[in-house]
Backbone as a chain_set.jsonl record, in Angstrom:
{"seq": "MKILKWLSVADRFYKIYLDKQLAPFGVNSSQHMILLKICNSPGILQDSLINMFYIHPSNIVRTIAALEKQGMITRAPNHEDKRTWKLYPTDLALSAFEEIQTVCGKTETLLLQGFSEEEKKLFADFLMRAGKNITAELHIERKEEEFND", "coords": {"N": [[0.821, -1.201, 0.0], [2.087, 1.12, 0.464], [3.395, 1.973, -1.875], [1.264, 2.704, -3.583], [0.194, 4.811, -2.114], [2.309, 6.729, -2.2], [2.62, 7.062, -4.943], [0.212, 8.312, -5.492], [0.452, 10.651, -3.912], [2.731, 11.872, -5.108], [1.742, 12.214, -7.719], [-0.488, 13.945, -7.327], [0.689, 16.268, -6.134], [2.764, 16.983, -7.894], [1.278, 17.771, -10.044], [-0.074, 20.013, -9.018], [2.121, 21.69, -8.56], [3.135, 21.857, -11.201], [0.932, 23.037, -12.509], [1.032, 25.628, -11.393], [3.48, 26.515, -12.415], [3.012, 26.444, -15.151], [0.949, 28.211, -15.535], [1.46, 30.948, -16.434], [1.543, 30.564, -19.182], [-0.936, 29.88, -19.941], [-1.692, 27.25, -19.87], [-2.349, 24.004, -18.478], [-1.525, 21.274, -16.194], [-2.812, 19.047, -17.207], [-2.993, 19.54, -19.871], [-0.536, 20.085, -21.04], [1.114, 17.959, -22.084], [-0.24, 17.095, -24.345], [-0.297, 19.43, -25.859], [2.481, 19.828, -26.267], [3.05, 17.556, -27.81], [1.545, 18.08, -30.119], [2.867, 20.359, -31.007], [5.33, 19.215, -31.604], [4.592, 17.481, -33.6], [3.109, 18.626, -35.966], [-0.079, 18.546, -37.49], [-0.845, 16.137, -36.546], [-3.091, 13.439, -35.982], [-6.112, 13.747, -34.219], [-7.267, 11.462, -33.056], [-5.071, 9.803, -32.675], [-3.923, 10.668, -30.35], [-5.306, 9.543, -28.277], [-4.467, 6.848, -27.895], [-1.816, 7.357, -27.449], [-1.55, 8.746, -25.022], [-3.087, 7.39, -23.207], [-5.601, 8.299, -22.423], [-9.02, 8.9, -21.857], [-11.279, 9.139, -24.614], [-13.194, 11.259, -24.414], [-11.954, 13.038, -22.703], [-9.757, 13.798, -24.205], [-11.046, 15.149, -26.304], [-12.196, 17.267, -24.858], [-9.877, 18.529, -23.872], [-8.611, 19.278, -26.287], [-10.535, 21.049, -27.268], [-10.38, 23.049, -25.307], [-7.706, 23.929, -25.634], [-7.879, 24.888, -28.219], [-9.738, 26.963, -27.895], [-8.221, 28.626, -26.281], [-6.473, 29.563, -28.097], [-4.225, 28.136, -28.759], [-4.029, 25.95, -30.461], [-5.075, 24.804, -33.731], [-7.675, 23.208, -35.567], [-8.051, 21.058, -38.352], [-9.911, 19.577, -41.0], [-9.387, 16.133, -41.764], [-8.536, 15.19, -44.836], [-8.391, 12.645, -45.835], [-9.962, 11.113, -44.203], [-12.914, 12.049, -43.3], [-14.079, 11.99, -40.799], [-12.229, 12.502, -38.9], [-9.825, 14.722, -37.32], [-7.077, 16.923, -38.022], [-4.447, 18.275, -36.12], [-2.919, 21.365, -35.325], [-0.256, 23.437, -34.143], [-0.512, 26.83, -33.002], [0.969, 30.081, -33.621], [1.175, 31.201, -31.121], [1.333, 28.957, -29.413], [3.687, 27.806, -30.381], [5.491, 29.808, -29.716], [5.604, 29.569, -26.981], [6.501, 27.059, -26.601], [9.268, 26.12, -26.116], [9.722, 27.186, -23.552], [7.742, 25.894, -22.072], [8.617, 23.273, -22.298], [10.982, 23.567, -20.849], [9.972, 24.134, -18.284], [8.754, 21.664, -17.77], [11.005, 20.016, -17.754], [12.375, 21.083, -15.532], [10.551, 20.415, -13.552], [10.651, 17.626, -13.609], [13.302, 17.359, -12.783], [13.096, 18.343, -10.178], [11.376, 16.39, -9.055], [13.095, 14.217, -9.14], [15.182, 14.888, -7.566], [18.12, 14.363, -5.752], [18.405, 11.783, -6.596], [20.605, 9.372, -7.979], [22.226, 9.133, -11.219], [21.937, 6.54, -12.161], [19.829, 5.661, -10.518], [17.796, 7.338, -11.43], [17.43, 6.378, -14.027], [16.662, 3.727, -13.457], [14.305, 4.233, -11.986], [12.651, 5.432, -13.948], [12.496, 3.243, -15.704], [11.212, 1.388, -14.024], [8.742, 2.674, -13.552], [7.711, 2.657, -16.144], [7.508, -0.099, -16.585], [5.633, -0.723, -14.605], [3.451, 0.694, -15.612], [3.058, -0.76, -17.997], [2.343, -3.224, -16.892], [-0.133, -2.688, -15.589], [-1.726, -1.733, -17.711], [-1.747, -3.995, -19.324], [-3.123, -5.799, -17.674], [-5.603, -4.627, -17.713], [-6.254, -5.121, -20.238], [-5.504, -3.366, -22.255], [-4.239, -2.631, -25.202], [-1.046, -1.761, -26.305], [1.473, -0.319, -28.345], [4.947, -1.012, -28.327], [6.625, 1.244, -28.752], [5.021, 3.322, -27.889], [5.268, 3.337, -25.165], [7.676, 4.456, -24.796], [7.613, 7.153, -25.194]], "CA": [[0.0, 0.0, 0.0], [2.987, 2.263, 0.526], [3.662, 2.447, -3.238], [0.063, 3.402, -4.066], [0.096, 6.088, -1.39], [3.294, 7.695, -2.671], [2.282, 7.395, -6.333], [-0.882, 9.272, -5.402], [1.002, 11.915, -3.391], [3.583, 12.462, -6.152], [0.873, 12.627, -8.823], [-1.295, 15.108, -6.926], [1.466, 17.479, -5.875], [3.506, 17.444, -9.069], [0.3, 18.479, -10.874], [-0.272, 21.336, -8.408], [3.343, 22.447, -8.849], [3.198, 22.108, -12.637], [-0.111, 24.018, -12.814], [1.54, 26.964, -11.041], [4.57, 26.874, -13.327], [2.491, 26.594, -16.51], [-0.107, 29.23, -15.55], [1.748, 32.105, -17.302], [1.387, 30.211, -20.595], [-2.335, 29.562, -20.174], [-1.783, 25.799, -20.027], [-2.266, 23.341, -17.185], [-0.826, 19.986, -16.172], [-3.504, 18.038, -18.01], [-2.95, 19.945, -21.277], [0.807, 20.348, -21.56], [1.66, 16.858, -22.884], [-0.922, 17.101, -25.636], [0.185, 20.602, -26.588], [3.857, 19.577, -26.71], [3.013, 16.57, -28.892], [1.05, 18.771, -31.316], [3.967, 21.22, -31.47], [6.362, 18.339, -32.168], [4.04, 16.719, -34.731], [2.005, 19.371, -36.576], [-0.904, 17.741, -38.374], [-1.137, 14.861, -35.9], [-4.515, 13.149, -35.909], [-6.663, 13.812, -32.863], [-7.486, 10.1, -32.567], [-3.814, 9.158, -32.272], [-3.593, 11.101, -28.992], [-5.982, 8.655, -27.324], [-3.562, 5.734, -27.603], [-0.519, 7.867, -27.041], [-1.534, 9.225, -23.643], [-3.932, 6.562, -22.336], [-6.623, 9.196, -21.905], [-10.338, 8.616, -22.411], [-11.559, 10.02, -25.749], [-13.909, 12.487, -24.039], [-10.969, 13.962, -22.116], [-8.979, 14.333, -25.338], [-11.916, 16.122, -26.979], [-12.306, 18.428, -23.964], [-8.58, 19.212, -23.852], [-8.425, 19.889, -27.604], [-11.444, 22.203, -27.324], [-9.824, 24.1, -24.441], [-6.501, 24.469, -26.275], [-8.325, 25.666, -29.377], [-10.356, 28.185, -27.356], [-7.121, 29.459, -25.76], [-5.66, 30.031, -29.222], [-2.968, 27.38, -28.807], [-4.038, 25.019, -31.593], [-6.172, 24.857, -34.689], [-8.067, 21.906, -36.109], [-8.397, 21.047, -39.777], [-10.424, 18.248, -41.369], [-8.484, 15.19, -42.415], [-9.14, 14.947, -46.15], [-8.404, 11.199, -46.074], [-11.044, 10.547, -43.4], [-13.672, 13.239, -42.867], [-14.524, 11.852, -39.406], [-11.121, 12.836, -37.995], [-9.245, 16.067, -37.407], [-5.635, 17.134, -37.876], [-4.2, 19.338, -35.139], [-1.735, 22.176, -35.613], [0.016, 24.483, -33.15], [-0.549, 28.21, -33.468], [2.191, 30.827, -33.292], [1.178, 31.359, -29.662], [1.846, 27.705, -28.847], [5.099, 27.637, -30.768], [6.318, 30.78, -28.987], [5.713, 29.113, -25.593], [6.934, 25.664, -26.657], [10.541, 25.873, -25.419], [9.581, 27.495, -22.125], [6.943, 24.823, -21.477], [9.537, 22.138, -22.182], [11.893, 23.884, -19.749], [9.205, 23.944, -17.049], [8.602, 20.219, -17.58], [12.319, 19.505, -17.37], [12.644, 21.494, -14.151], [9.66, 19.641, -12.69], [11.251, 16.289, -13.499], [14.506, 17.5, -11.958], [12.634, 18.461, -8.8], [10.888, 15.075, -8.643], [14.205, 13.262, -9.054], [16.244, 15.497, -6.76], [18.784, 13.433, -4.846], [18.578, 10.479, -7.242], [21.792, 9.234, -8.826], [21.855, 8.91, -12.621], [21.469, 5.154, -12.245], [18.508, 5.602, -9.884], [16.845, 7.989, -12.336], [17.155, 5.435, -15.11], [15.891, 2.631, -12.878], [12.977, 4.736, -11.634], [11.9, 5.556, -15.202], [12.233, 1.881, -16.172], [10.22, 0.778, -13.141], [7.44, 3.294, -13.825], [7.246, 2.17, -17.43], [7.094, -1.491, -16.388], [4.382, -0.698, -13.84], [2.425, 1.101, -16.57], [2.803, -1.901, -18.876], [1.631, -4.248, -16.116], [-1.53, -2.331, -15.327], [-2.464, -1.676, -18.972], [-1.935, -5.386, -19.759], [-4.18, -6.363, -16.833], [-6.861, -4.034, -18.162], [-6.386, -5.515, -21.646], [-5.306, -2.195, -23.092], [-3.11, -2.951, -26.063], [-0.181, -0.636, -26.649], [2.686, -0.626, -29.078], [6.129, -0.793, -27.49], [7.14, 2.614, -28.895], [4.164, 4.243, -27.142], [5.754, 3.378, -23.795], [8.963, 5.168, -24.77], [7.387, 8.589, -25.392]], "C": [[0.86, 1.258, 0.0], [3.236, 2.846, -0.873], [2.463, 3.228, -3.769], [-0.079, 4.761, -3.401], [1.047, 7.118, -2.004], [3.149, 8.004, -4.164], [1.199, 8.464, -6.357], [-0.38, 10.642, -4.934], [1.828, 12.611, -4.473], [2.739, 12.987, -7.303], [0.131, 13.91, -8.481], [-0.447, 16.372, -6.812], [2.345, 17.92, -7.039], [2.553, 18.203, -9.985], [0.018, 19.882, -10.326], [0.92, 22.236, -8.734], [3.388, 22.832, -10.332], [2.137, 23.122, -13.071], [0.361, 25.439, -12.528], [2.608, 27.43, -12.021], [4.065, 27.145, -14.75], [1.443, 27.705, -16.651], [0.227, 30.43, -16.446], [1.551, 31.835, -18.795], [-0.059, 29.861, -20.942], [-2.593, 28.082, -20.375], [-1.744, 25.179, -18.636], [-1.629, 21.96, -17.323], [-1.53, 18.904, -16.978], [-3.465, 18.364, -19.507], [-1.547, 19.941, -21.869], [1.347, 19.235, -22.448], [1.052, 16.848, -24.278], [-0.431, 18.269, -26.479], [1.608, 20.375, -27.11], [3.894, 18.58, -27.87], [2.536, 17.21, -30.189], [2.141, 19.688, -31.882], [5.063, 20.397, -32.138], [5.898, 17.624, -33.432], [2.865, 17.461, -35.354], [1.247, 18.498, -37.575], [-1.241, 16.375, -37.802], [-2.65, 14.666, -35.828], [-4.975, 13.132, -34.457], [-6.816, 12.411, -32.271], [-6.198, 9.431, -32.095], [-3.41, 9.544, -30.849], [-4.214, 10.194, -27.932], [-5.048, 7.519, -26.922], [-2.226, 6.195, -27.06], [-0.449, 8.196, -25.553], [-2.436, 8.456, -22.697], [-5.025, 7.391, -21.673], [-7.938, 8.856, -22.598], [-10.64, 9.612, -23.545], [-12.285, 11.317, -25.374], [-12.964, 13.515, -23.417], [-10.076, 14.574, -23.19], [-9.786, 15.427, -26.031], [-12.009, 17.405, -26.154], [-10.996, 19.229, -23.94], [-8.314, 19.931, -25.17], [-9.299, 21.136, -27.722], [-10.902, 23.362, -26.491], [-8.595, 24.734, -25.082], [-6.854, 25.31, -27.495], [-8.927, 26.997, -28.926], [-9.294, 29.162, -26.836], [-6.222, 29.986, -26.878], [-4.335, 29.315, -29.359], [-2.886, 26.438, -30.003], [-5.18, 25.352, -32.531], [-6.444, 23.43, -35.156], [-8.388, 22.08, -37.581], [-8.909, 19.656, -40.119], [-9.332, 17.41, -42.024], [-9.139, 14.803, -43.737], [-9.201, 13.464, -46.497], [-9.53, 10.504, -45.314], [-11.793, 11.713, -42.754], [-14.152, 13.164, -41.413], [-13.44, 12.289, -38.413], [-10.567, 14.222, -38.28], [-7.73, 16.004, -37.303], [-5.457, 18.34, -36.965], [-2.884, 20.033, -35.425], [-1.522, 23.193, -34.495], [-0.109, 25.856, -33.787], [0.799, 28.86, -33.156], [2.312, 31.025, -31.786], [1.758, 30.118, -28.989], [3.327, 27.54, -29.151], [6.008, 28.605, -30.021], [6.524, 30.363, -27.53], [6.337, 27.724, -25.488], [8.206, 25.394, -25.837], [10.434, 26.132, -23.919], [8.756, 26.428, -21.411], [7.803, 23.576, -21.305], [10.505, 22.345, -21.016], [11.208, 23.675, -18.404], [9.058, 22.451, -16.751], [9.923, 19.587, -17.145], [12.671, 19.849, -15.93], [11.784, 20.72, -13.161], [10.19, 18.225, -12.519], [12.493, 16.329, -12.619], [14.133, 17.58, -10.484], [12.165, 17.103, -8.261], [12.032, 14.093, -8.386], [15.394, 13.797, -8.264], [16.812, 14.47, -5.779], [18.949, 12.034, -5.413], [19.903, 10.479, -8.003], [21.321, 9.026, -10.269], [21.317, 7.496, -12.815], [20.071, 5.01, -11.641], [17.439, 6.248, -10.759], [16.44, 7.043, -13.461], [16.305, 4.277, -14.596], [14.454, 3.052, -12.564], [12.105, 4.847, -12.879], [11.543, 4.175, -15.745], [11.146, 1.212, -15.335], [8.824, 1.357, -13.377], [6.856, 2.782, -15.14], [6.766, 0.723, -17.295], [5.781, -1.564, -15.614], [3.221, -0.298, -14.747], [2.064, -0.024, -17.525], [1.986, -2.968, -18.148], [0.15, -3.913, -15.969], [-2.336, -2.239, -16.619], [-2.708, -3.086, -19.519], [-3.071, -6.032, -18.972], [-5.551, -5.856, -17.258], [-7.137, -4.319, -19.64], [-6.363, -4.315, -22.572], [-4.051, -2.453, -23.912], [-2.348, -1.685, -26.431], [1.015, -1.151, -27.434], [3.876, -0.274, -28.185], [6.627, 0.646, -27.553], [6.293, 3.628, -28.132], [4.611, 4.372, -25.687], [7.038, 4.195, -23.685], [8.806, 6.667, -24.933], [7.356, 9.329, -24.081]], "O": [[0.413, 2.328, -0.414], [3.284, 4.065, -1.038], [2.633, 4.303, -4.346], [-0.432, 5.745, -4.052], [0.643, 8.244, -2.294], [3.516, 9.093, -4.604], [1.262, 9.406, -7.146], [-0.75, 11.67, -5.501], [1.645, 13.802, -4.726], [2.989, 14.081, -7.81], [0.127, 14.856, -9.269], [-0.82, 17.424, -7.332], [2.645, 19.107, -7.166], [2.956, 19.167, -10.635], [-0.112, 20.832, -11.098], [0.754, 23.389, -9.132], [3.646, 23.986, -10.674], [2.413, 23.978, -13.912], [0.122, 26.349, -13.322], [2.638, 28.597, -12.41], [4.625, 27.976, -15.464], [1.094, 28.092, -17.767], [-0.656, 30.898, -17.164], [1.41, 32.771, -19.582], [-0.372, 29.578, -22.098], [-3.594, 27.697, -20.98], [-1.17, 25.759, -17.714], [-1.247, 21.538, -18.415], [-0.893, 17.934, -17.389], [-3.867, 17.536, -20.324], [-1.39, 19.807, -23.082], [1.976, 19.52, -23.466], [1.747, 16.621, -25.269], [-0.178, 18.117, -27.675], [1.905, 20.694, -28.262], [4.68, 18.741, -28.804], [3.073, 16.91, -31.255], [2.312, 19.777, -33.098], [5.657, 20.833, -33.125], [6.722, 17.207, -34.247], [1.733, 16.983, -35.283], [1.848, 17.803, -38.395], [-1.849, 15.546, -38.479], [-3.396, 15.625, -35.634], [-4.31, 12.573, -33.585], [-6.518, 12.206, -31.095], [-6.234, 8.581, -31.205], [-2.64, 8.828, -30.21], [-3.7, 10.092, -26.818], [-4.863, 7.259, -25.733], [-1.583, 5.482, -26.289], [0.568, 7.962, -24.902], [-2.553, 8.809, -21.524], [-5.332, 7.199, -20.496], [-7.958, 8.56, -23.793], [-10.295, 10.789, -23.444], [-12.013, 12.364, -25.961], [-13.152, 14.72, -23.586], [-9.687, 15.737, -23.09], [-9.264, 16.507, -26.31], [-11.911, 18.504, -26.7], [-11.014, 20.459, -23.984], [-7.842, 21.068, -25.172], [-8.846, 22.165, -28.223], [-10.956, 24.516, -26.915], [-8.459, 25.958, -25.073], [-6.208, 26.321, -27.771], [-8.648, 28.039, -29.519], [-9.457, 30.378, -26.941], [-5.308, 30.771, -26.622], [-3.416, 29.823, -30.003], [-1.796, 26.159, -30.502], [-6.115, 26.073, -32.182], [-5.563, 22.57, -35.14], [-8.922, 23.106, -38.003], [-8.406, 18.663, -39.594], [-8.473, 17.923, -42.741], [-10.186, 14.156, -43.747], [-9.982, 13.065, -47.361], [-10.0, 9.441, -45.722], [-11.331, 12.284, -41.767], [-14.584, 14.173, -40.856], [-13.71, 12.429, -37.22], [-10.809, 14.808, -39.336], [-7.169, 15.161, -36.604], [-6.22, 19.303, -37.032], [-1.873, 19.397, -35.725], [-2.483, 23.747, -33.961], [0.157, 26.022, -34.977], [1.656, 28.26, -32.507], [3.415, 31.017, -31.239], [2.59, 30.232, -28.089], [4.117, 27.18, -28.279], [7.156, 28.278, -29.722], [7.51, 30.759, -26.908], [6.663, 27.272, -24.391], [8.206, 24.529, -24.961], [10.989, 25.386, -23.113], [9.044, 26.093, -20.262], [7.723, 22.9, -20.278], [10.81, 21.405, -20.283], [11.798, 23.104, -17.487], [9.222, 22.025, -15.607], [9.946, 18.724, -16.267], [13.2, 19.015, -15.196], [12.232, 20.404, -12.059], [10.181, 17.684, -11.414], [12.71, 15.433, -11.803], [14.779, 16.959, -9.64], [12.517, 16.717, -7.146], [11.933, 13.237, -7.507], [16.481, 13.221, -8.296], [16.066, 13.797, -5.069], [19.57, 11.182, -4.778], [20.273, 11.487, -8.605], [20.14, 8.771, -10.504], [20.351, 7.288, -13.549], [19.225, 4.31, -12.198], [16.309, 5.764, -10.825], [15.262, 6.925, -13.799], [15.329, 3.893, -15.24], [13.507, 2.317, -12.844], [10.954, 4.41, -12.874], [10.418, 3.956, -16.196], [10.263, 0.547, -15.876], [7.839, 0.619, -13.401], [5.66, 2.508, -15.236], [5.722, 0.366, -17.841], [4.915, -2.379, -15.934], [2.137, -0.876, -14.666], [0.889, -0.222, -17.832], [1.056, -3.543, -18.713], [-0.713, -4.761, -16.198], [-3.506, -2.622, -16.639], [-3.755, -3.347, -20.11], [-3.897, -6.739, -19.549], [-6.542, -6.58, -17.169], [-8.11, -3.831, -20.213], [-7.108, -4.254, -23.55], [-2.942, -2.489, -23.379], [-2.937, -0.675, -26.816], [1.499, -2.261, -27.216], [3.805, 0.658, -27.384], [7.011, 1.214, -26.53], [6.794, 4.691, -27.764], [4.364, 5.395, -25.048], [7.435, 4.58, -22.586], [9.793, 7.394, -24.819], [7.176, 10.547, -24.063]]}, "num_chains": 1, "name": "protein.A"}
């Protein structure tokens, strides 16, 4: 039970910390990963974000709508499949991109403060394995490369 407790504590408080750090950019802890992925992959299909981040489709739709309303992204129809949308970062998103990445890096550094380089690598490996275990138990199929993002 100790692991579940501390996973919960770390999750809750890193999100509070990250929300404060990202506030000047108009982004929060539940939006930043999606925004960074769109900036890194302009034209990415909205549906691909569901499998990438293990987020329920309704949460993806809500996050995309919020980012669009904030002027961070635009949506365009996918001409190959009219039921799906392509997502593009705006100039506003691109201008904040590096600073958001820096905030995320600093947050990871804070979380891993006092860890040796070997411990950091092990911790990341253990978290990934734990994620694989729980998604397998829930019969959520994922490609290996999705765990490396």
